[in-house]
């Protein structure tokens, strides 16, 4: 019997959801629509008479048909009302038809009110027939609330139909306003009570996370809260449609769900929310200000302590690396020291946050998840990281070294595990990814203490070779920055087309390379000019032949 009633209610809700919408059937006459309502009314009366003579399942089945016919009648009345209003706007006189229709329309309001009151009583007695928060209880709770929400929607449409036909809708409207305000208050109270019960069970679940009974109760309370909030949303929409105050209920919806949507947001609500939040913040500061201030002081002291601790550890680490027998590049030293400092500061920040009341477990879990996501998204960066590690391990260059790598030449300014910053000869700063450097030839110009300067000087074929060779050696011997060891080289190297070329290769300190190169080049030019030795340049003879023209 109860299952049949549930099916009956389900059909009613479905019909209200999908069938109750005004439609204007312009191709159908008003008389035909009116006859349709009369036929449905007679069918309903006949079915009700038959139902009185039945009992049990047969009576419940017939009641199901009656409910369906009643919903068809409601839809037919809505269609007829819209058509009558349209015809009257076009100048058609329908006073007689409206007089016939008025008693039937006025009788619909009490029927809807009766249906609503029955459902409200059923909600109050729900725990007498079902175990609280059980599956059957939750199904009935949802079904009753859905029926009531749509019944109020139906009553709202009914009051509008009466107004459209200029019939007395004062009683239906007054009842509707009272009922909507009362329902909004009841739902607001239920949401508050359910929220408190839910918080208590969540607290218990924190102490006993494996308690299956508490887990199921939390799930049921969350479902119940969702049903209440959806019903309150529907009620708030009807309050707005009927011009009633709904601001406080919108605030409850936002506080309970956390959702701020366009359909419930307005200026007054924003003002009320701002005042509420400001009041809550003020009360919290007044109640917890002293403790919060003390925690903030402890947090700052922890950060200051770990800042000095990180600096001390960095100094000790630098001294240890400087005294270490294992050769460590400046880049490696800088990376290790900075990494240790940052790790110490991270520990200090986490400890400080724990003193402020933050739980470290979610923070650490969030850092782990964030690290995984960032690592997956930045795969190229991980390649740079690996290349940076290889550079630090094998040390092909260090800070202040002049290198050629990735197609550029410049002095290394700094390096991290992702990129290397190079200052070019013409003072441009270039940031090069480490994988581009490690994947190419690296030429370290300043890695060695000594460098050889390779120069070539040419003399004419008519000049004295021994004299030129002696002059070149004298210039190198006289230059203070040319090293005696390794010994410099001056040799006749090539007999070119227009010159006899000497190679001149002095050894110098690496930092003196260009000074020696420029000084020696200048000195050779001056000495050759003074000693009468020519420095030939390519020459070309051009012969012009003239031919006589014949007549």
Coordinates of C-alpha atoms in Angstrom, one line a residue:
X1 CA 0.0 0.0 0.0
X2 CA 2.8 2.4 0.9
X3 CA 4.7 1.6 -2.2
X4 CA 1.6 2.4 -4.3
X5 CA 1.3 5.8 -2.5
X6 CA 5.0 6.5 -3.2
X7 CA 4.4 5.8 -6.9
X8 CA 1.4 8.0 -6.8
X9 CA 3.4 10.9 -5.3
X10 CA 6.2 10.3 -7.8
X11 CA 3.8 10.6 -10.7
X12 CA 2.4 13.8 -9.2
X13 CA 5.9 15.3 -8.9
X14 CA 6.9 14.2 -12.4
X15 CA 3.7 15.8 -13.8
X16 CA 4.3 19.0 -11.9
X17 CA 7.9 19.1 -13.2
X18 CA 7.2 18.5 -16.8
X19 CA 3.5 19.2 -17.4
X20 CA 2.8 22.3 -15.5
X21 CA 3.7 25.1 -17.8
X22 CA 1.3 27.6 -19.5
X23 CA 1.0 27.2 -23.2
X24 CA -1.1 29.1 -25.7
X25 CA -2.8 26.9 -28.2
X26 CA -3.8 29.5 -30.8
X27 CA -5.2 26.8 -33.1
X28 CA -7.7 25.5 -30.5
X29 CA -10.9 27.4 -29.7
X30 CA -11.7 28.5 -26.1
X31 CA -14.8 26.4 -26.2
X32 CA -12.9 23.2 -27.0
X33 CA -10.4 24.0 -24.2
X34 CA -13.3 24.6 -21.8
X35 CA -14.9 21.3 -22.8
X36 CA -11.7 19.5 -22.2
X37 CA -11.6 20.8 -18.6
X38 CA -15.2 19.7 -18.1
X39 CA -14.6 16.3 -19.4
X40 CA -11.5 15.9 -17.1
X41 CA -13.6 17.1 -14.1
X42 CA -16.3 14.5 -14.8
X43 CA -13.7 11.7 -15.2
X44 CA -12.2 12.7 -11.9
X45 CA -15.6 12.8 -10.2
X46 CA -16.5 9.3 -11.6
X47 CA -13.1 7.9 -10.5
X48 CA -13.5 9.3 -7.0
X49 CA -16.9 7.7 -6.7
X50 CA -15.5 4.3 -7.9
X51 CA -12.6 4.6 -5.4
X52 CA -14.9 4.9 -2.4
X53 CA -16.3 1.5 -3.2
X54 CA -12.9 -0.2 -3.3
X55 CA -10.2 -1.0 -0.8
X56 CA -6.6 -2.0 -0.6
X57 CA -4.4 -2.2 -3.6
X58 CA -7.3 -1.7 -6.1
X59 CA -8.2 1.6 -4.4
X60 CA -4.6 2.7 -4.4
X61 CA -4.3 1.9 -8.1
X62 CA -7.4 4.0 -8.8
X63 CA -6.0 6.9 -6.7
X64 CA -3.0 6.8 -8.9
X65 CA -5.2 7.4 -12.0
X66 CA -7.1 10.1 -10.1
X67 CA -3.9 11.9 -9.4
X68 CA -2.8 11.8 -13.0
X69 CA -6.2 13.2 -14.1
X70 CA -6.0 16.0 -11.5
X71 CA -2.7 17.1 -12.9
X72 CA -4.0 17.0 -16.4
X73 CA -6.9 19.2 -15.2
X74 CA -4.4 21.7 -13.7
X75 CA -2.5 21.9 -17.0
X76 CA -5.8 22.3 -18.9
X77 CA -6.9 25.1 -16.7
X78 CA -3.6 26.9 -17.2
X79 CA -3.8 26.6 -20.9
X80 CA -7.4 27.8 -20.9
X81 CA -6.6 30.7 -18.7
X82 CA -3.8 31.9 -21.0
X83 CA -6.1 31.5 -24.0
X84 CA -8.9 33.5 -22.4
X85 CA -6.6 36.3 -21.5
X86 CA -5.2 36.4 -25.1
X87 CA -8.7 36.4 -26.6
X88 CA -9.9 39.2 -24.3
X89 CA -6.9 41.3 -25.2
X90 CA -8.0 40.8 -28.9
X91 CA -11.5 42.2 -28.0
X92 CA -13.4 38.9 -27.7
X93 CA -16.2 38.9 -25.1
X94 CA -15.9 35.8 -22.8
X95 CA -17.8 37.0 -19.7
X96 CA -20.2 34.1 -19.7
X97 CA -17.5 31.5 -20.0
X98 CA -15.5 33.1 -17.2
X99 CA -18.6 33.0 -15.0
X100 CA -18.9 29.2 -15.6
X101 CA -15.2 28.7 -15.1
X102 CA -14.8 30.8 -11.9
X103 CA -16.2 28.3 -9.3
X104 CA -14.0 25.5 -10.6
X105 CA -10.9 27.7 -10.5
X106 CA -11.7 29.0 -7.1
X107 CA -12.0 25.4 -5.8
X108 CA -8.5 24.5 -6.9
X109 CA -6.8 26.6 -4.3
X110 CA -8.2 24.7 -1.3
X111 CA -7.3 21.4 -3.0
X112 CA -3.7 22.4 -3.4
X113 CA -3.5 23.7 0.2
X114 CA -5.0 20.4 1.4
X115 CA -2.3 18.5 -0.5
X116 CA 0.5 20.6 1.0
X117 CA -0.8 20.3 4.6
X118 CA -1.0 16.5 4.2
X119 CA 2.6 16.4 3.2
X120 CA 3.7 18.6 6.0
X121 CA 2.0 16.3 8.5
X122 CA 3.6 13.3 6.8
X123 CA 7.0 15.0 7.2
X124 CA 6.4 15.5 10.9
X125 CA 5.5 11.9 11.4
X126 CA 8.2 10.5 9.2
X127 CA 10.3 9.0 12.0
X128 CA 7.2 7.1 13.3
X129 CA 7.3 4.9 10.2
X130 CA 11.0 4.9 9.2
X131 CA 14.2 4.8 11.1
X132 CA 15.8 8.2 11.0
X133 CA 18.3 8.8 8.2
X134 CA 17.8 5.3 6.8
X135 CA 17.5 4.7 3.1
X136 CA 13.7 4.5 3.1
X137 CA 13.5 7.6 5.4
X138 CA 15.8 9.6 3.1
X139 CA 13.7 8.6 0.0
X140 CA 10.5 9.6 1.7
X141 CA 12.1 12.8 3.0
X142 CA 13.2 13.8 -0.5
X143 CA 9.9 12.8 -2.1
X144 CA 7.8 14.9 0.4
X145 CA 10.0 18.0 0.1
X146 CA 10.0 17.8 -3.7
X147 CA 6.2 17.5 -3.7
X148 CA 5.8 20.5 -1.3
X149 CA 8.2 22.6 -3.4
X150 CA 6.3 22.0 -6.6
X151 CA 3.0 22.3 -4.8
X152 CA 3.9 25.9 -3.8
X153 CA 5.0 26.5 -7.4
X154 CA 1.6 25.3 -8.5
X155 CA -0.2 27.5 -6.0
X156 CA 1.8 30.5 -7.2
X157 CA 0.7 29.8 -10.8
X158 CA -2.9 29.3 -9.6
X159 CA -2.9 32.7 -7.9
X160 CA -1.6 34.3 -11.1
X161 CA -4.3 32.6 -13.2
X162 CA -7.0 34.0 -10.8
X163 CA -5.5 37.5 -11.2
X164 CA -5.3 37.2 -15.0
X165 CA -9.1 36.3 -15.0
X166 CA -9.8 39.1 -12.6
X167 CA -11.1 36.7 -10.0
X168 CA -10.6 37.0 -6.3
X169 CA -7.2 35.5 -5.4
X170 CA -6.8 37.3 -2.1
X171 CA -7.3 34.2 0.0
X172 CA -4.9 32.0 -2.0
X173 CA -2.3 34.8 -2.1
X174 CA -2.5 35.5 1.6
X175 CA -2.1 31.7 2.3
X176 CA 0.8 31.5 -0.1
X177 CA 2.7 34.4 1.5
X178 CA 2.2 33.0 5.0
X179 CA 3.1 29.4 3.9
X180 CA 6.3 30.5 2.0
X181 CA 7.6 32.6 4.9
X182 CA 6.9 29.8 7.4
X183 CA 8.5 27.2 5.1
X184 CA 11.6 29.3 4.7
X185 CA 11.9 29.7 8.5
X186 CA 11.5 26.0 9.0
X187 CA 14.0 25.1 6.4
X188 CA 16.5 27.6 7.8
X189 CA 16.2 26.0 11.2
X190 CA 16.6 22.5 9.8
X191 CA 19.7 23.6 8.0
X192 CA 21.2 25.0 11.2
X193 CA 20.3 21.9 13.2
X194 CA 21.6 19.5 10.6
X195 CA 24.8 21.5 10.3
X196 CA 25.5 21.2 14.0
X197 CA 24.8 17.5 14.0
X198 CA 27.0 17.1 10.9
X199 CA 29.9 19.0 12.6
X200 CA 29.6 16.8 15.7
X201 CA 29.8 13.6 13.7
X202 CA 32.7 14.9 11.6
X203 CA 34.5 15.6 14.9
X204 CA 33.8 12.0 16.0
X205 CA 35.0 10.8 12.6
X206 CA 38.3 12.6 13.1
X207 CA 38.9 10.7 16.3
X208 CA 37.7 7.4 14.8
X209 CA 38.2 7.5 11.0
X210 CA 37.4 3.8 10.5
X211 CA 34.0 3.9 12.2
X212 CA 31.6 2.7 9.5
X213 CA 28.5 3.8 11.4
X214 CA 29.7 7.3 11.8
X215 CA 30.8 7.5 8.1
X216 CA 27.3 6.4 7.0
X217 CA 25.7 8.9 9.3
X218 CA 27.8 11.7 7.9
X219 CA 26.9 10.7 4.4
X220 CA 23.2 10.7 5.3
X221 CA 23.4 14.1 7.1
X222 CA 25.1 15.5 4.0
X223 CA 22.3 14.2 1.8
X224 CA 19.7 15.6 4.1
X225 CA 21.5 19.0 4.1
X226 CA 21.5 19.0 0.3
X227 CA 17.8 18.3 0.2
X228 CA 17.1 21.2 2.7
X229 CA 19.3 23.6 0.8
X230 CA 17.7 22.8 -2.5
X231 CA 14.2 23.2 -1.0
X232 CA 15.3 26.6 0.5
X233 CA 16.6 27.7 -2.9
X234 CA 13.2 26.9 -4.5
X235 CA 11.4 28.7 -1.6
X236 CA 13.7 31.8 -1.9
X237 CA 12.9 31.9 -5.7
X238 CA 9.1 31.9 -4.9
X239 CA 9.6 34.5 -2.2
X240 CA 11.3 36.8 -4.7
X241 CA 8.6 36.1 -7.4
X242 CA 5.9 37.1 -4.8
X243 CA 7.7 40.2 -3.8
X244 CA 8.5 38.9 -0.2
X245 CA 11.7 39.4 1.8
X246 CA 14.3 36.8 1.0
X247 CA 17.6 38.4 1.9
X248 CA 18.2 36.6 5.2
X249 CA 17.5 33.2 3.6
X250 CA 19.9 34.0 0.8
X251 CA 22.6 34.6 3.4
X252 CA 21.8 31.3 5.0
X253 CA 22.2 29.6 1.6
X254 CA 25.6 31.2 1.0
X255 CA 26.8 30.4 4.5
X256 CA 25.7 26.8 4.3
X257 CA 26.8 26.0 0.7
X258 CA 29.6 28.5 0.1
X259 CA 28.1 29.2 -3.4
X260 CA 27.5 32.8 -4.4
X261 CA 25.4 32.6 -7.6
X262 CA 23.9 35.4 -9.7
X263 CA 20.3 34.4 -9.0
X264 CA 20.5 35.0 -5.3
X265 CA 23.0 37.9 -5.2
X266 CA 21.8 41.5 -4.8
X267 CA 23.0 44.8 -3.3
X268 CA 21.1 44.3 0.0
X269 CA 22.5 40.8 0.4
X270 CA 26.1 42.0 -0.2
X271 CA 25.6 44.7 2.4
X272 CA 24.2 42.1 4.9
X273 CA 27.0 39.7 4.2
X274 CA 29.6 42.4 4.6
X275 CA 28.2 43.5 7.9
X276 CA 28.0 39.9 9.1
X277 CA 31.5 39.1 8.1
X278 CA 32.8 42.3 9.6
X279 CA 31.0 41.5 12.8
X280 CA 32.4 38.0 12.9
X281 CA 36.0 39.2 12.3
X282 CA 35.6 41.9 15.0
X283 CA 34.3 39.4 17.5
X284 CA 37.0 36.9 16.7
X285 CA 39.7 39.6 17.1
X286 CA 38.2 40.7 20.4
X287 CA 37.9 37.2 21.7
X288 CA 41.2 35.8 20.4
X289 CA 43.3 39.0 19.8
X290 CA 45.7 38.4 22.7
X291 CA 46.4 34.8 21.9
X292 CA 46.7 35.6 18.2
X293 CA 49.1 38.4 18.9
X294 CA 51.3 36.1 21.0
X295 CA 51.3 33.4 18.3
X296 CA 52.3 36.0 15.7
X297 CA 55.2 37.1 17.9
X298 CA 56.3 33.5 18.3
X299 CA 56.0 33.0 14.5
X300 CA 58.2 36.0 13.8
X301 CA 60.8 34.9 16.5
X302 CA 61.0 31.5 14.9
X303 CA 61.6 33.0 11.5
X304 CA 64.3 35.3 12.9
X305 CA 66.0 32.4 14.7
X306 CA 66.0 30.2 11.6
X307 CA 67.3 33.2 9.5
X308 CA 70.4 33.6 11.7
X309 CA 70.7 29.8 11.9
X310 CA 70.7 29.5 8.1
X311 CA 73.4 32.2 7.9
X312 CA 75.6 30.5 10.5
X313 CA 75.3 27.1 8.8
X314 CA 76.1 28.8 5.4
X315 CA 79.3 30.3 6.8
X316 CA 80.4 27.0 8.4
X317 CA 79.6 25.1 5.2
X318 CA 81.7 27.5 3.1
X319 CA 84.7 27.1 5.5
X320 CA 84.3 23.3 5.4
X321 CA 84.2 23.3 1.6
X322 CA 87.2 25.7 1.4
X323 CA 89.3 23.3 3.6
X324 CA 88.1 20.2 1.9
X325 CA 90.7 18.1 0.0
X326 CA 88.1 17.4 -2.7
X327 CA 88.1 20.2 -5.3
X328 CA 84.8 22.0 -5.4
X329 CA 83.9 24.6 -7.9
X330 CA 82.5 28.0 -6.9
X331 CA 79.3 27.1 -8.6
X332 CA 79.0 23.8 -6.7
X333 CA 79.8 25.6 -3.4
X334 CA 77.2 28.3 -4.1
X335 CA 74.5 25.8 -5.0
X336 CA 75.1 23.6 -1.9
X337 CA 75.2 26.6 0.5
X338 CA 72.0 28.2 -1.0
X339 CA 70.2 24.8 -0.9
X340 CA 71.0 24.3 2.8
X341 CA 70.0 27.9 3.7
X342 CA 66.6 27.5 1.9
X343 CA 65.9 24.1 3.5
X344 CA 66.6 25.6 6.9
X345 CA 64.3 28.5 6.2
X346 CA 61.6 26.2 4.9
X347 CA 61.7 24.1 8.1
X348 CA 61.5 27.4 10.1
X349 CA 58.4 28.5 8.1
X350 CA 56.7 25.2 8.7
X351 CA 57.4 25.3 12.4
X352 CA 56.1 28.9 12.6
X353 CA 52.9 27.9 10.8
X354 CA 52.4 25.1 13.2
X355 CA 52.6 27.6 16.0
X356 CA 49.9 29.7 14.3
X357 CA 47.6 26.6 14.4
X358 CA 48.1 25.3 10.8
X359 CA 48.2 21.6 10.4
X360 CA 51.5 20.6 8.7
X361 CA 50.3 17.3 7.3
X362 CA 48.0 18.9 4.6
X363 CA 50.6 21.5 3.8
X364 CA 53.3 18.8 3.3
X365 CA 50.9 16.7 1.2
X366 CA 50.0 19.7 -0.8
X367 CA 53.6 20.5 -1.4
X368 CA 54.2 16.9 -2.6
X369 CA 51.2 17.0 -5.0
X370 CA 52.2 20.4 -6.2
X371 CA 55.8 19.2 -6.8
X372 CA 54.5 16.2 -8.8
X373 CA 52.2 18.4 -10.9
X374 CA 54.9 21.1 -11.6
X375 CA 57.5 18.4 -12.4
X376 CA 55.2 16.7 -14.8
X377 CA 54.3 20.0 -16.5
X378 CA 57.9 21.3 -16.7
X379 CA 59.7 18.3 -18.2
X380 CA 62.1 20.5 -20.2
X381 CA 63.0 22.2 -17.0
X382 CA 63.9 18.9 -15.4
X383 CA 66.2 18.3 -18.4
X384 CA 67.9 21.6 -17.6
X385 CA 68.1 20.5 -14.0
X386 CA 69.9 17.3 -14.9
X387 CA 72.3 19.2 -17.2
X388 CA 73.0 21.6 -14.4
X389 CA 73.9 18.7 -12.1
X390 CA 76.3 17.3 -14.7
X391 CA 77.9 20.7 -15.1
X392 CA 78.4 21.1 -11.4
X393 CA 79.8 17.6 -11.1
X394 CA 82.3 17.7 -14.1
X395 CA 83.0 21.5 -13.7
X396 CA 83.7 22.4 -17.3
X397 CA 83.6 26.1 -16.2
X398 CA 83.3 28.2 -13.1
X399 CA 82.1 31.8 -12.3
X400 CA 84.2 34.5 -14.1
X401 CA 85.5 32.0 -16.7
X402 CA 85.4 33.2 -20.3
X403 CA 83.7 30.5 -22.3
X404 CA 82.2 29.7 -25.7
X405 CA 79.1 27.6 -25.5
X406 CA 75.7 27.3 -27.2
X407 CA 77.0 29.6 -30.0
X408 CA 77.9 32.5 -27.8
X409 CA 81.1 33.8 -26.0
X410 CA 81.2 35.6 -22.7
X411 CA 82.1 35.5 -19.1
X412 CA 80.1 33.4 -16.6
X413 CA 78.3 35.6 -14.1
X414 CA 76.3 33.0 -12.2
X415 CA 74.6 29.7 -12.6
X416 CA 71.8 27.7 -11.0
X417 CA 70.4 24.2 -11.7
X418 CA 68.3 25.4 -14.6
X419 CA 70.3 28.1 -16.5
X420 CA 73.6 29.8 -16.8
X421 CA 73.9 33.6 -17.0
X422 CA 76.7 34.9 -19.3
X423 CA 78.0 38.4 -19.8
X424 CA 79.2 38.8 -23.4
X425 CA 82.3 40.8 -24.5
X426 CA 80.0 43.7 -25.6
X427 CA 78.3 43.7 -22.2
X428 CA 75.1 41.8 -23.0
X429 CA 73.5 39.5 -20.4
X430 CA 72.4 36.1 -21.8
X431 CA 70.5 33.5 -19.9
X432 CA 71.1 30.1 -21.5
X433 CA 69.3 26.8 -20.5
X434 CA 71.8 24.3 -19.1
X435 CA 70.7 21.6 -21.5
X436 CA 71.8 23.7 -24.5
X437 CA 75.2 24.2 -22.9
X438 CA 75.8 20.6 -21.9
X439 CA 74.5 19.3 -25.2
X440 CA 77.1 21.3 -27.2
X441 CA 80.9 21.9 -27.3
X442 CA 82.0 23.9 -24.3
X443 CA 85.2 26.0 -24.9
X444 CA 86.7 27.4 -21.7
X445 CA 89.0 30.1 -22.7
X446 CA 90.3 31.0 -19.2
X447 CA 90.4 27.6 -17.7
X448 CA 94.2 27.3 -18.0
X449 CA 96.7 29.6 -16.3
X450 CA 98.8 30.1 -19.4
X451 CA 97.8 30.8 -23.0
X452 CA 99.7 30.9 -26.2
X453 CA 99.3 33.9 -28.5
X454 CA 99.3 32.9 -32.1
X455 CA 100.3 35.6 -34.6
X456 CA 101.5 35.7 -38.2
X457 CA 103.7 38.5 -39.7
X458 CA 104.8 38.8 -43.4
X459 CA 107.8 40.5 -45.0
X460 CA 108.7 41.1 -48.6
X461 CA 110.7 38.6 -50.7
X462 CA 113.5 41.2 -51.0
X463 CA 113.8 41.8 -47.2
X464 CA 116.4 40.2 -45.0
X465 CA 115.0 37.1 -43.3
X466 CA 117.6 36.9 -40.5
X467 CA 117.1 40.6 -39.6
X468 CA 113.3 40.3 -39.5
X469 CA 113.6 37.1 -37.3
X470 CA 115.9 38.9 -34.9
X471 CA 113.6 41.9 -34.6
X472 CA 110.7 39.7 -33.8
X473 CA 112.6 37.8 -31.1
X474 CA 113.9 41.1 -29.6
X475 CA 110.3 42.4 -29.4
X476 CA 109.2 39.3 -27.5
X477 CA 112.2 39.2 -25.2
X478 CA 111.6 42.9 -24.4
X479 CA 107.9 42.6 -23.5
X480 CA 107.5 42.2 -19.7
X481 CA 104.3 40.1 -19.9
X482 CA 105.8 37.5 -22.3
X483 CA 106.8 34.4 -20.3
X484 CA 110.3 32.9 -20.6
X485 CA 108.8 29.5 -19.8
X486 CA 107.4 28.0 -21.9
X487 CA 109.8 29.5 -24.5
X488 CA 108.3 31.6 -27.3
X489 CA 108.5 30.6 -30.9
X490 CA 109.5 32.7 -34.0
X491 CA 109.9 30.6 -37.2
X492 CA 109.7 31.2 -40.9
X493 CA 106.5 29.4 -41.7
X494 CA 105.1 30.0 -45.2
X495 CA 106.2 31.4 -48.6
X496 CA 103.0 33.1 -49.8
X497 CA 102.2 34.6 -53.1
X498 CA 103.4 38.1 -52.1
X499 CA 105.0 37.7 -48.7
X500 CA 107.3 35.6 -46.5
X501 CA 105.3 34.7 -43.4
X502 CA 106.7 34.3 -39.8
X503 CA 104.7 32.6 -37.1
X504 CA 105.1 34.3 -33.7
X505 CA 103.9 32.4 -30.6
X506 CA 104.6 33.8 -27.2
X507 CA 103.3 32.3 -24.0
X508 CA 101.5 34.7 -21.5
X509 CA 99.4 34.7 -18.4
X510 CA 95.8 34.1 -19.5
X511 CA 94.6 37.5 -18.3
X512 CA 97.4 39.2 -20.3
X513 CA 96.4 37.6 -23.6
X514 CA 95.0 40.6 -25.4
X515 CA 97.5 43.1 -24.0
X516 CA 100.4 41.1 -25.4
X517 CA 98.6 40.5 -28.7
X518 CA 98.0 44.2 -29.3
X519 CA 101.4 45.4 -27.9
X520 CA 103.4 42.9 -30.1
X521 CA 101.4 43.8 -33.2
X522 CA 102.0 47.5 -32.7
X523 CA 105.7 47.0 -31.9
X524 CA 106.3 44.9 -35.0
X525 CA 104.8 47.5 -37.3
X526 CA 106.9 50.3 -35.7
X527 CA 110.1 48.3 -35.8
X528 CA 109.7 47.1 -39.3
X529 CA 109.1 50.6 -40.5
X530 CA 112.2 51.8 -38.6
X531 CA 114.4 49.0 -39.9
X532 CA 113.3 49.4 -43.5
X533 CA 111.5 46.0 -43.6
X534 CA 108.4 46.0 -45.7
X535 CA 105.1 44.5 -44.8
X536 CA 103.7 43.5 -48.2
X537 CA 100.1 43.5 -49.3
X538 CA 98.5 41.7 -52.2
X539 CA 99.1 43.4 -55.5
X540 CA 97.7 42.8 -59.0
X541 CA 99.1 43.9 -62.4
X542 CA 96.4 44.8 -64.9
X543 CA 97.4 44.7 -68.7
X544 CA 95.3 46.5 -71.3
X545 CA 95.4 45.4 -74.9
X546 CA 94.2 47.7 -77.7
X547 CA 93.1 46.4 -81.1
X548 CA 92.7 48.3 -84.3
X549 CA 89.2 48.6 -85.8
X550 CA 88.9 47.5 -89.5
X551 CA 86.6 49.4 -91.9

